[in-house]
Coordinates of N, CA and C and ligand atoms in Angstrom, one line a residue:
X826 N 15.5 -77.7 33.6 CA 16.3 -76.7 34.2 C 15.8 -76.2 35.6
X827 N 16.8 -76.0 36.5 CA 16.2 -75.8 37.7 C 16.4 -73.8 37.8
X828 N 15.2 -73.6 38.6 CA 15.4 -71.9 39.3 C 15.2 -71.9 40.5
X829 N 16.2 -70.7 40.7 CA 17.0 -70.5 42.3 C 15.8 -69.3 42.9
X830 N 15.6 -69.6 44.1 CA 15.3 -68.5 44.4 C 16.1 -68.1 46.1
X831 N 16.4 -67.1 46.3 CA 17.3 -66.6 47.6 C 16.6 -65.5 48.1
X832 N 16.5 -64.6 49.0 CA 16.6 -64.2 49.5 C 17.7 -63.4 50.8
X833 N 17.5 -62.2 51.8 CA 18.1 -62.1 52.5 C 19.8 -62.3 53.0
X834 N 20.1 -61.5 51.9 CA 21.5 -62.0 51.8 C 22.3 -60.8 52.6
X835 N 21.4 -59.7 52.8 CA 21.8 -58.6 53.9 C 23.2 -58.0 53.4
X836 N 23.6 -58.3 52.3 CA 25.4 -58.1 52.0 C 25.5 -56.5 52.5
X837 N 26.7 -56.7 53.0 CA 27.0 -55.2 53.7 C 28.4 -55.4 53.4
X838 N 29.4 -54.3 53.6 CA 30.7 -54.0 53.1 C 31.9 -54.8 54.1
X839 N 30.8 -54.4 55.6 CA 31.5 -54.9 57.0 C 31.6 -56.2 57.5
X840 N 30.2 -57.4 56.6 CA 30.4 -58.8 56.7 C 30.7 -59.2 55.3
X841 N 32.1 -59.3 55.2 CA 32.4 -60.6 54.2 C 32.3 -61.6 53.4
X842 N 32.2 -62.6 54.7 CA 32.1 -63.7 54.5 C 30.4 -64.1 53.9
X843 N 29.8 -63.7 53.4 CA 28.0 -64.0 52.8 C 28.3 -63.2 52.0
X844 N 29.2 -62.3 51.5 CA 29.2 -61.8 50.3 C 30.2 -62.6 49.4
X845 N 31.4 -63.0 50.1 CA 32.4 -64.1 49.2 C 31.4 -65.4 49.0
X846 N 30.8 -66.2 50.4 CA 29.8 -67.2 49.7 C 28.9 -66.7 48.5
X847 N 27.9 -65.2 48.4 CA 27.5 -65.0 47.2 C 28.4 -65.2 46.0
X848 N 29.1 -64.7 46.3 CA 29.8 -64.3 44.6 C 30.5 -65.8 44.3
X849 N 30.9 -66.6 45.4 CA 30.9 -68.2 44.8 C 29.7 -68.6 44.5
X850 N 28.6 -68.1 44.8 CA 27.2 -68.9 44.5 C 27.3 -68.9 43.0
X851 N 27.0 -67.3 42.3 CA 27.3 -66.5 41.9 C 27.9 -67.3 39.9
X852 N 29.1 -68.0 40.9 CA 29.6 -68.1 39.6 C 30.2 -69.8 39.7
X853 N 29.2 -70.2 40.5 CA 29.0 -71.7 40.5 C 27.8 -72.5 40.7
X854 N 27.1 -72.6 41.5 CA 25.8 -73.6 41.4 C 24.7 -72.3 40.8
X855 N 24.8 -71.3 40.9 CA 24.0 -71.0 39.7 C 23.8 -70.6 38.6
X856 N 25.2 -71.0 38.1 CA 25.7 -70.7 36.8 C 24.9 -71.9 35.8
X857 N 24.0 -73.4 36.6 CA 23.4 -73.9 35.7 C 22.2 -74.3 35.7
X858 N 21.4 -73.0 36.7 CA 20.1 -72.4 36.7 C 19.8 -71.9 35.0
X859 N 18.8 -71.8 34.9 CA 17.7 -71.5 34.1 C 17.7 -69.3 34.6
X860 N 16.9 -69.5 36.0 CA 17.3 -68.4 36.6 C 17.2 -68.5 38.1
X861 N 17.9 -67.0 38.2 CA 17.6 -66.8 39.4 C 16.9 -65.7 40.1
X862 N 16.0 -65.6 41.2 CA 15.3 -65.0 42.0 C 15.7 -64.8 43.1
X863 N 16.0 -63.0 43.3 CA 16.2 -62.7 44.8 C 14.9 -61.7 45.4
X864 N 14.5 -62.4 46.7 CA 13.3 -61.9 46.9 C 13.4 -60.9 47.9
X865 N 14.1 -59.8 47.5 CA 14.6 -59.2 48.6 C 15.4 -58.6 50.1
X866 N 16.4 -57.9 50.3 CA 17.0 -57.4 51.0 C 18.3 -58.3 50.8
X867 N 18.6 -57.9 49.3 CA 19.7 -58.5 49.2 C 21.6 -57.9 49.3
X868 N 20.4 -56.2 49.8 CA 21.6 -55.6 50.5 C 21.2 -55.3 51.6
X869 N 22.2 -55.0 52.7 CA 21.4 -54.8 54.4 C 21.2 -53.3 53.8
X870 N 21.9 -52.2 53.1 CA 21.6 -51.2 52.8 C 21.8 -51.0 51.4
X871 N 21.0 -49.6 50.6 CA 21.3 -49.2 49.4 C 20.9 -48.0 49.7
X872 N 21.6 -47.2 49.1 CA 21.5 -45.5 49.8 C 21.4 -45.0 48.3
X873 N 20.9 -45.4 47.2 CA 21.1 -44.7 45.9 C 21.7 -45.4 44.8
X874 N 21.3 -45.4 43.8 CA 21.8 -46.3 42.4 C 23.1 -45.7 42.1
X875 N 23.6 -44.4 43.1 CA 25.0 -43.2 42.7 C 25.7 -44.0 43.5
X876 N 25.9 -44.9 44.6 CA 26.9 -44.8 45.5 C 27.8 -45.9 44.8
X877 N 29.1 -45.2 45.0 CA 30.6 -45.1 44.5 C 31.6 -45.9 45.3
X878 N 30.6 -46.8 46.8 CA 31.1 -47.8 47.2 C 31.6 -49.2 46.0
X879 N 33.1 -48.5 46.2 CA 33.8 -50.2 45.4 C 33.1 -51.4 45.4
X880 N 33.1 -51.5 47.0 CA 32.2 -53.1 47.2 C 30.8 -53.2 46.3
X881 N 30.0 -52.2 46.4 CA 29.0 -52.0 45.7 C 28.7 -52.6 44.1
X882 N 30.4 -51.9 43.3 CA 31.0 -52.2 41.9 C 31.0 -53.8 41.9
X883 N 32.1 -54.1 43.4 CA 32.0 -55.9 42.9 C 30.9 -56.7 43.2
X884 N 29.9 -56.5 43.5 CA 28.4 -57.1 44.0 C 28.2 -56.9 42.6
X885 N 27.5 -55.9 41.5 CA 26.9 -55.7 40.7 C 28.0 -56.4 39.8
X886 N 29.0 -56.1 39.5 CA 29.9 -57.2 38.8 C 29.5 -58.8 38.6
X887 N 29.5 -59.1 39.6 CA 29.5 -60.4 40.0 C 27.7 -60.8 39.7
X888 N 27.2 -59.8 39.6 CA 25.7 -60.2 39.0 C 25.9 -60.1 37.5
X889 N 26.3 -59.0 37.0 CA 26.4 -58.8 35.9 C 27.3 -60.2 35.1
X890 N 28.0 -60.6 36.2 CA 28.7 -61.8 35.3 C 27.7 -63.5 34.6
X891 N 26.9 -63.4 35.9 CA 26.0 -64.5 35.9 C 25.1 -64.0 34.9
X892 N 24.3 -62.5 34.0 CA 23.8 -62.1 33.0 C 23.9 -62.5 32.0
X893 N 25.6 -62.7 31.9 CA 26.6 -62.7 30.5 C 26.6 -64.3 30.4
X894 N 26.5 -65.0 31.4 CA 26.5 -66.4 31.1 C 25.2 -66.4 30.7
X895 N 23.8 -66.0 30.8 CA 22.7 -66.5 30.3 C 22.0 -66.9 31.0
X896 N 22.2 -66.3 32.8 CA 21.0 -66.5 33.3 C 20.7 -65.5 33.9
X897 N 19.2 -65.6 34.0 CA 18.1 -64.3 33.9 C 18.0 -64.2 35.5
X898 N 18.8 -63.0 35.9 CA 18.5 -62.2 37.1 C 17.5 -61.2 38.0
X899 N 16.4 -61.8 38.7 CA 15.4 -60.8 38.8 C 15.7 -60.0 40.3
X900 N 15.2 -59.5 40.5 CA 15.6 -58.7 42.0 C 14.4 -58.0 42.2
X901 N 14.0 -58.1 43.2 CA 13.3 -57.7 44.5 C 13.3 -56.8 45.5
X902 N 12.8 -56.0 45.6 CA 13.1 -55.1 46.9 C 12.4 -56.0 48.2
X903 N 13.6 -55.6 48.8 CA 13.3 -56.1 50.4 C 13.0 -54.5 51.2
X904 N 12.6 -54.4 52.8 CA 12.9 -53.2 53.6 C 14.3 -52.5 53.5
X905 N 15.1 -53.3 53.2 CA 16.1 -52.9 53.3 C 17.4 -51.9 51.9
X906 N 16.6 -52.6 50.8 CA 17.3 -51.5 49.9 C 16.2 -51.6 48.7
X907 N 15.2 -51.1 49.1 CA 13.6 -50.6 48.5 C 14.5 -49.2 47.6
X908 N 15.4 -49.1 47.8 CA 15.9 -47.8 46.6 C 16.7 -48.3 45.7
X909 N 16.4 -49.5 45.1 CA 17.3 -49.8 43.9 C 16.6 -49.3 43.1
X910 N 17.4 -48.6 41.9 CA 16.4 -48.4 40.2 C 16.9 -48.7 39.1
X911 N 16.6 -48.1 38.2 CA 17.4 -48.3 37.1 C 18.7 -48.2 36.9
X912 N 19.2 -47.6 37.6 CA 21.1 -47.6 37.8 C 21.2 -48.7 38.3
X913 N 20.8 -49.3 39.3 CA 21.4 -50.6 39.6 C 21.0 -52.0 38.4
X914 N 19.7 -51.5 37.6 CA 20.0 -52.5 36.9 C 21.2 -52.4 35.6
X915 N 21.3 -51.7 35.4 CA 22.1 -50.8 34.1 C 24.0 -51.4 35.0
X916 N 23.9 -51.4 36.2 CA 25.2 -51.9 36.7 C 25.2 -52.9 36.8
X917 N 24.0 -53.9 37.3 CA 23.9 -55.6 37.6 C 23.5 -56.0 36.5
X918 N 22.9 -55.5 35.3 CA 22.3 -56.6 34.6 C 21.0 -57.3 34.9
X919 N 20.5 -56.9 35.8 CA 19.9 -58.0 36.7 C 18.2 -56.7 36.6
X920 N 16.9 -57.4 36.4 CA 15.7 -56.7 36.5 C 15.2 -56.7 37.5
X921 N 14.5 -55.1 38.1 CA 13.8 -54.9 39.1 C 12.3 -55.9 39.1
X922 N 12.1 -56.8 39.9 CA 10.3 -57.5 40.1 C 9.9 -56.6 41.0
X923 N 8.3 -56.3 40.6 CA 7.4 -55.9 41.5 C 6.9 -56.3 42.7
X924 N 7.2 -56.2 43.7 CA 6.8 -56.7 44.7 C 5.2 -56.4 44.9
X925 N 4.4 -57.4 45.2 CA 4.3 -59.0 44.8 C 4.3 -59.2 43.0
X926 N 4.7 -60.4 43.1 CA 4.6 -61.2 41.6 C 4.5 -62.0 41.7
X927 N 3.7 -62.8 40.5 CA 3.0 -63.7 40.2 C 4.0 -64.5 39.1
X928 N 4.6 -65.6 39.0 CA 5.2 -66.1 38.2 C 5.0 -67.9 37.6
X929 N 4.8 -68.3 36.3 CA 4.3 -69.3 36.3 C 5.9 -70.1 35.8
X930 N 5.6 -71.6 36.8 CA 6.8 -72.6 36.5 C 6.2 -74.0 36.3
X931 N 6.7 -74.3 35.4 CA 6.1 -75.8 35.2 C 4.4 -76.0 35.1
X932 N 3.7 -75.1 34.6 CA 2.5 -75.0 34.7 C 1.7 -74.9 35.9
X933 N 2.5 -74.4 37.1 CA 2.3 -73.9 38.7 C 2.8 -72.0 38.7
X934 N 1.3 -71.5 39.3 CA 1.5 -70.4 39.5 C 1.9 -70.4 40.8
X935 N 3.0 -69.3 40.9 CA 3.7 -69.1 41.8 C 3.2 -67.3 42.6
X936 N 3.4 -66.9 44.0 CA 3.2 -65.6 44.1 C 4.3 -65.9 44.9
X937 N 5.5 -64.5 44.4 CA 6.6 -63.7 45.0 C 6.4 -63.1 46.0
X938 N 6.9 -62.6 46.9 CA 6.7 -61.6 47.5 C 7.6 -61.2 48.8
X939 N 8.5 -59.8 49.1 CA 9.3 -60.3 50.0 C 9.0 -60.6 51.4
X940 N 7.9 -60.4 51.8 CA 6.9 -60.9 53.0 C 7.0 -59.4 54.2
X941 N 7.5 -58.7 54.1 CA 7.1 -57.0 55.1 C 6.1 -57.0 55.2
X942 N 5.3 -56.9 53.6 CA 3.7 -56.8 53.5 C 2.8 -57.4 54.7
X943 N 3.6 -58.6 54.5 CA 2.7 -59.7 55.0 C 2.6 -59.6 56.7
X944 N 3.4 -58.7 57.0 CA 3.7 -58.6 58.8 C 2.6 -57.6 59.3
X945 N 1.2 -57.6 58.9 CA 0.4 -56.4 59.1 C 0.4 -56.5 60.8
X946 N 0.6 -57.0 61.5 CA 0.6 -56.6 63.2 C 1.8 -56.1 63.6
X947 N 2.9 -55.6 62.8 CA 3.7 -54.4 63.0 C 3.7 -53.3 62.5
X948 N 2.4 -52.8 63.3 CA 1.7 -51.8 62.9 C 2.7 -50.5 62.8
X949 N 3.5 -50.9 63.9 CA 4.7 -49.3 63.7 C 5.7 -49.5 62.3
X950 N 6.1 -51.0 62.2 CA 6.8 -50.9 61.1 C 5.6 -50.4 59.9
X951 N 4.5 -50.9 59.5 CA 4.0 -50.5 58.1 C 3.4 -49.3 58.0
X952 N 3.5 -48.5 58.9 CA 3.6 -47.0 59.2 C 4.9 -46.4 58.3
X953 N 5.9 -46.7 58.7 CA 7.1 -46.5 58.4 C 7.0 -47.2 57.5
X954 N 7.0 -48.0 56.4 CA 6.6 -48.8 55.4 C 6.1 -47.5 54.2
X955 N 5.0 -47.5 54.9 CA 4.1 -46.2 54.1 C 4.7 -45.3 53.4
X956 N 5.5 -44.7 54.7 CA 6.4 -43.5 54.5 C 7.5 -43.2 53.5
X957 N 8.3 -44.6 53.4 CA 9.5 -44.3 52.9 C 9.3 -45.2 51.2
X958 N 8.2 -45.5 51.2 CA 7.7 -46.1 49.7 C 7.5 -45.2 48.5
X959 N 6.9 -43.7 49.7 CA 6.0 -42.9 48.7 C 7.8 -42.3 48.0
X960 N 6.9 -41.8 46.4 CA 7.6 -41.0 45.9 C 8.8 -40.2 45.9
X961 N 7.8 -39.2 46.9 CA 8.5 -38.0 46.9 C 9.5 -38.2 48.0
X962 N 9.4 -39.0 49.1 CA 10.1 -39.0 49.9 C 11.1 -39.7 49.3
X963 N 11.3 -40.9 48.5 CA 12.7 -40.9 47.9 C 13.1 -40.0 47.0
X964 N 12.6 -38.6 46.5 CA 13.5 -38.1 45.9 C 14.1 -37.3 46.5
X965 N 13.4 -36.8 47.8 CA 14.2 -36.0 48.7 C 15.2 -36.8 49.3
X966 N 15.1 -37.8 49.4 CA 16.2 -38.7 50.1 C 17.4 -38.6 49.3
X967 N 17.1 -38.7 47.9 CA 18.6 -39.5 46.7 C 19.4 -38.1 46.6
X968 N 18.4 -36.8 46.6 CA 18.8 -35.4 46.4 C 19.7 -35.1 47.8
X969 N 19.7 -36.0 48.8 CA 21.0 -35.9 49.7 C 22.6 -36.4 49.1
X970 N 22.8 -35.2 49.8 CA 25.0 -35.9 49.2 C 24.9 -37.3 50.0
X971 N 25.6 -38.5 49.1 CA 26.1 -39.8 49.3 C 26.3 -39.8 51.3
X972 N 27.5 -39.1 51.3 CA 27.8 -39.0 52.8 C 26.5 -39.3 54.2
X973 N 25.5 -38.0 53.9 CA 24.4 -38.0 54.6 C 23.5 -39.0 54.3
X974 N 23.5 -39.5 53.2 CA 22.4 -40.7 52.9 C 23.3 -42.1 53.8
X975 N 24.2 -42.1 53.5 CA 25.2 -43.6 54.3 C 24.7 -42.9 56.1
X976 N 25.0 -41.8 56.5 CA 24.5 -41.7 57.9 C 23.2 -42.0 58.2
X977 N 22.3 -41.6 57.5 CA 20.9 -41.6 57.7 C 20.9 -42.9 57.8
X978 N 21.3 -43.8 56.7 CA 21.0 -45.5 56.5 C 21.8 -46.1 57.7
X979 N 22.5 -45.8 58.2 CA 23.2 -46.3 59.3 C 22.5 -45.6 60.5
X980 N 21.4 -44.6 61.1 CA 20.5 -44.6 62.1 C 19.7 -45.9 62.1
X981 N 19.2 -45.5 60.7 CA 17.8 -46.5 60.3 C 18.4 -47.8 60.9
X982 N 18.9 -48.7 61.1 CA 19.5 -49.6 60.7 C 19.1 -50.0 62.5
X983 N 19.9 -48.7 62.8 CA 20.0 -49.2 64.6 C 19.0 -49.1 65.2
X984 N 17.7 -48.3 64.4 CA 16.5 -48.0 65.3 C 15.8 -49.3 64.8
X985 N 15.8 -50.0 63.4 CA 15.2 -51.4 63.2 C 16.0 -52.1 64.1
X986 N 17.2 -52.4 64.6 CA 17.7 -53.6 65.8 C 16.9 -53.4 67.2
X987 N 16.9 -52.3 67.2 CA 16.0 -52.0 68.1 C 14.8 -52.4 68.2
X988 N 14.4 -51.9 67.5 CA 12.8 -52.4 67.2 C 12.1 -54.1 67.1
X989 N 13.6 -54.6 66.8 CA 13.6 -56.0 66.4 C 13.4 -56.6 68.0
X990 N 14.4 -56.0 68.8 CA 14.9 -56.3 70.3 C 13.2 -56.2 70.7
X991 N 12.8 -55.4 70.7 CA 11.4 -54.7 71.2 C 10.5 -55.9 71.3
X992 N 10.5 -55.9 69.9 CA 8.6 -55.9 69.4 C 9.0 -58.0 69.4
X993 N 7.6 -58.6 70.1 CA 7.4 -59.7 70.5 C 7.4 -60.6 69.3
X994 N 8.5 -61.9 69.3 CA 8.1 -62.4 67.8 C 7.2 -62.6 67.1
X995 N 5.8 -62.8 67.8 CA 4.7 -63.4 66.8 C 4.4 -61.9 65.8
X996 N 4.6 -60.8 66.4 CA 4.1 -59.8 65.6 C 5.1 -59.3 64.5
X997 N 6.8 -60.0 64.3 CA 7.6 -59.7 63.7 C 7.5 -61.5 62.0
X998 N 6.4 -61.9 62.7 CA 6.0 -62.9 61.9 C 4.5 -62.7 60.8
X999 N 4.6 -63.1 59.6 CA 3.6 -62.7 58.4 C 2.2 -63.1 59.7
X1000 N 1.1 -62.5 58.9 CA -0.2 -62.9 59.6 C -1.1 -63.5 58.6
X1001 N -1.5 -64.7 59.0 CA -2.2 -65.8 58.3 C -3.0 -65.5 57.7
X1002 N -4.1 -64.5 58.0 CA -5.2 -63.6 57.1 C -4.6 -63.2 55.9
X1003 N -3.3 -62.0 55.8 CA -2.6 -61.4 55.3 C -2.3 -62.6 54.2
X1004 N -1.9 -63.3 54.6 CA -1.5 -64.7 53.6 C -2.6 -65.0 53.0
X1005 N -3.5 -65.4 53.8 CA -4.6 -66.0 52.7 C -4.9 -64.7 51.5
X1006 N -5.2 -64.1 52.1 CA -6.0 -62.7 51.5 C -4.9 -62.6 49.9
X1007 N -3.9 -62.4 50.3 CA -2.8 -62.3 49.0 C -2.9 -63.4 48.1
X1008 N -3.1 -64.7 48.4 CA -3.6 -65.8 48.0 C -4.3 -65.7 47.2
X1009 N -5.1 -65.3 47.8 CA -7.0 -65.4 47.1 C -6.8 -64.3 46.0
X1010 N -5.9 -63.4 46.4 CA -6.0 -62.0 45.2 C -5.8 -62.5 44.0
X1011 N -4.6 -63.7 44.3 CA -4.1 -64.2 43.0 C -4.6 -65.2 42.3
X1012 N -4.8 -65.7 43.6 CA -5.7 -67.5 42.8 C -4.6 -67.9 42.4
X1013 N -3.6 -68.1 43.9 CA -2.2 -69.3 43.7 C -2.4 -69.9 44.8
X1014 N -2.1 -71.1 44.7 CA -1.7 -72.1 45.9 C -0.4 -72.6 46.5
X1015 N 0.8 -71.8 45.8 CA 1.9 -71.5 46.8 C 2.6 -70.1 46.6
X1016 N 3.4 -69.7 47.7 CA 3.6 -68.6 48.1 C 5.4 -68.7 48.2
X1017 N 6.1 -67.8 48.0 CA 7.2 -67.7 48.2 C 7.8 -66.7 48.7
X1018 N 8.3 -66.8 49.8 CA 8.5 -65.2 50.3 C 10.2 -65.3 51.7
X1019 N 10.6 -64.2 51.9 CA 11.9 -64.2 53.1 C 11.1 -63.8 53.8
X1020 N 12.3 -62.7 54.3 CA 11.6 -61.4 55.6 C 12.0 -62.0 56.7
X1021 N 11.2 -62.7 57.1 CA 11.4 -63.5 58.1 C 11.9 -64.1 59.5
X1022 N 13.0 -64.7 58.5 CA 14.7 -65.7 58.2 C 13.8 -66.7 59.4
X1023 N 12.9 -66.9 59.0 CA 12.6 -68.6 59.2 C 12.4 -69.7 58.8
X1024 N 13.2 -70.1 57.3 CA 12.9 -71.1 56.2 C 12.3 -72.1 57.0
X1025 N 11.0 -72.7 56.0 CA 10.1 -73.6 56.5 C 9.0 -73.5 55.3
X1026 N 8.9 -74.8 55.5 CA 7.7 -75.0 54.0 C 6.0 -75.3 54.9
X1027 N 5.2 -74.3 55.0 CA 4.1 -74.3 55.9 C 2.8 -75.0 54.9
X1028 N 2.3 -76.3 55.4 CA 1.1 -76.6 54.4 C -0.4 -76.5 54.9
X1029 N -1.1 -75.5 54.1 CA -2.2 -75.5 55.3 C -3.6 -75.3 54.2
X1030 N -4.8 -75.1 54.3 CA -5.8 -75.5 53.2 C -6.6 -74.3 53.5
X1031 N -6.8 -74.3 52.1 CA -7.2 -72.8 51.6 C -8.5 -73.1 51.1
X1032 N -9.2 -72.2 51.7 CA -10.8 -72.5 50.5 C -10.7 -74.1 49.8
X1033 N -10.8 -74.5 51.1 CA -10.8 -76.5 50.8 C -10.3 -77.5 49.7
X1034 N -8.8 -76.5 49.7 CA -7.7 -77.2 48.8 C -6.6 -76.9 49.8
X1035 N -5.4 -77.7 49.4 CA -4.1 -77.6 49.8 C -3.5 -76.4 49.3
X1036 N -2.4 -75.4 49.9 CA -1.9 -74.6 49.5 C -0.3 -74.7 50.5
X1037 N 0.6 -74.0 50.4 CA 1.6 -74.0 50.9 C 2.6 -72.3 50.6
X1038 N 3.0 -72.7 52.0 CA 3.7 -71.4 51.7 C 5.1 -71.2 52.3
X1039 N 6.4 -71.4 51.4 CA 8.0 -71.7 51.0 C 8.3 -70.3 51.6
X1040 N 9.0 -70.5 52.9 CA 10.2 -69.6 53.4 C 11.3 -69.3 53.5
X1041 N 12.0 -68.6 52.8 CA 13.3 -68.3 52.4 C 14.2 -68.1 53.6
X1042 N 15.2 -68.9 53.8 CA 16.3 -68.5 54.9 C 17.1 -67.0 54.8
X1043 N 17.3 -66.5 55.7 CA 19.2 -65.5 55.4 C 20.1 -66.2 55.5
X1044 N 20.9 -65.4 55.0 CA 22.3 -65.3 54.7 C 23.2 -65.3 55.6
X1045 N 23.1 -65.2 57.0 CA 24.1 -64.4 58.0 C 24.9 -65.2 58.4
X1046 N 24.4 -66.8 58.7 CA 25.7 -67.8 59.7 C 25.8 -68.5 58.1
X1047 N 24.8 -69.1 57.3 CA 25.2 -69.7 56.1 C 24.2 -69.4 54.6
X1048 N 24.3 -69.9 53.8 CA 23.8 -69.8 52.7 C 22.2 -70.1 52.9
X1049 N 20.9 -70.2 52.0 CA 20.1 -70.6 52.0 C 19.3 -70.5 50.8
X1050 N 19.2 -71.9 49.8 CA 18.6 -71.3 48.5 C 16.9 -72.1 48.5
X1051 N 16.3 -72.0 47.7 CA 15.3 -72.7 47.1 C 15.3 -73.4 45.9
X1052 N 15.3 -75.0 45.4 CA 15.8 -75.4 43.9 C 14.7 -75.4 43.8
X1053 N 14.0 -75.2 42.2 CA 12.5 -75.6 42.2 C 13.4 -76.3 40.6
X1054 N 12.7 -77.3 40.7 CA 12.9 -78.5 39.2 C 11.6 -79.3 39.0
X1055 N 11.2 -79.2 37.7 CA 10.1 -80.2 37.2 C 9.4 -80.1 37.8
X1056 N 8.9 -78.9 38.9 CA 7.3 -78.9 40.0 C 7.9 -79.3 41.3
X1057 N 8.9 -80.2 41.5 CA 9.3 -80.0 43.0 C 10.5 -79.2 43.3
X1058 N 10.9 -79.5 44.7 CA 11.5 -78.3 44.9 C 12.4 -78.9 46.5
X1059 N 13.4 -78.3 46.9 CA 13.9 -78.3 47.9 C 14.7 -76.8 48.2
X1060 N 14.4 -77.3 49.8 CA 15.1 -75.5 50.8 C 15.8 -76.0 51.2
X1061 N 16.9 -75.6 50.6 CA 18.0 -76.2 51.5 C 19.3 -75.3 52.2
X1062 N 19.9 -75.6 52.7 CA 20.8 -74.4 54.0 C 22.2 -74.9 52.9
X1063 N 23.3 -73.9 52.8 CA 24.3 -74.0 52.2 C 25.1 -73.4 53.0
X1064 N 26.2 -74.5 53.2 CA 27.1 -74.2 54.3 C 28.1 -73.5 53.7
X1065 N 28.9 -72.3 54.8 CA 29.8 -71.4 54.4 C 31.1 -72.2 54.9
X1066 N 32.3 -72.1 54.3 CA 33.4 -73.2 54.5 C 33.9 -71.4 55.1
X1067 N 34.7 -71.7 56.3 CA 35.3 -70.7 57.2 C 37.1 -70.6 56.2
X1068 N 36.9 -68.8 56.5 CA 38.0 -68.8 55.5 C 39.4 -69.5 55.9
X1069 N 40.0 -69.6 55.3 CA 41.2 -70.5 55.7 C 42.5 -69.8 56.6
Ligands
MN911 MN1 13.4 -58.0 55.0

């Protein structure tokens, strides 16, 4: 049996088209997965397990359908909707993963992870990282009316483009210490992670073995999954057929 893993699917109300390719994904090529794995920012926003966005209803639907067929849905927090909880699983069907995890396939440990962590020379973002992890600060957040939480998440959103505009790519890219170091915590020799959106399978040698580390594409111009079967695996791009 093969398992999917995705990432970065950014679904928002206002792009479409990556959410109709999901929900065909959805209830076609990985309807004969084993399971599937999303590692991550698989909404561009989540403002609350409360919000009453319809679209919101058919996203979790459309997970919840792939549940009822019998495959095991895990989910991931990405930067982007780090406020999913138990309401969204109770609506998707689908289980919150710890960011990082550790997962064994085929007798290969595997480490998860949506890769933010991994960006330690965006020193401003993991500042802001810090902040909006802790506790308390999400309860003050959820204890806002719906309305003010969608504004606030719509600032945030423009001061990250911003910031993206800004800050020089090498430092919006994981840092190779950071990788090993997570590595070593685990005692895995490959890594799986988005963030990114630079899919690419990097092979490089760890404490004088081979190790590798699998990057997850976005979602924005086309699809992008990971098959992993019997220990190998392929990243492959899945093209969006333009609506008609
Ligand atoms: Mn991300």
């Amino acid at each position: 049996m093969t398992t999917l893993f995705i990432s970065d699917l950014h679904l928002d109300a206002t792009a479409a088209d990556a959410a109709e390719q999901f929900v065909a994904f959805l209830s076609g090529p990985a309807r004969a997965a084993a399971a599937l794995y999303v590692l991550g920012d698989l909404f561009e926003s989540w403002i609350g397990d409360d919000d009453d966005d319809p679209w919101c209803a058919q996203i979790c639907g459309a997970l919840q359908a792939l549940g009822d067929a019998g495959v095991a849905c895990h989910v991931m927090h990405g930067n982007r909707d780090f406020l999913l909880q138990r309401g969204f699983e109770t609506r998707s069907g689908c289980r919150l993963l710890p960011d990082p995890t550790v997962i064994e396939l085929d007798g290969e440990r595997l480490l998860l992870t949506h890769g933010d962590a991994l960006c330690t020379d965006d020193t401003a973002y993991q500042q802001l990282r810090g902040v909006v992890r802790r506790r308390a600060w999400q309860r003050r957040f959820l204890a806002l009316p719906l309305a003010t939480r969608r504004a606030l998440a719509g600032a945030a959103r423009a001061g990250s483009r911003r910031h993206m505009r800004r800050a020089p790519p090498t430092i919006m890219d994981v840092n190779p210490d950071a990788v090993q170091r997570a590595m070593r915590a685990t005692g895995v020799r490959t890594l799986i992670h988005g963030h990114t959106h630079r899919p690419g399978v990097h092979a490089f040698e760890l404490d004088g073995a081979g190790a590798r580390r699998i990057v997850l594409g976005a979602w924005h111009e086309q699809g992008s999954c990971l098959e992993w079967r019997a220990g190998g695996y392929a990243l492959r791009d899945l093209e969006r057929t333009p609506a008609p």
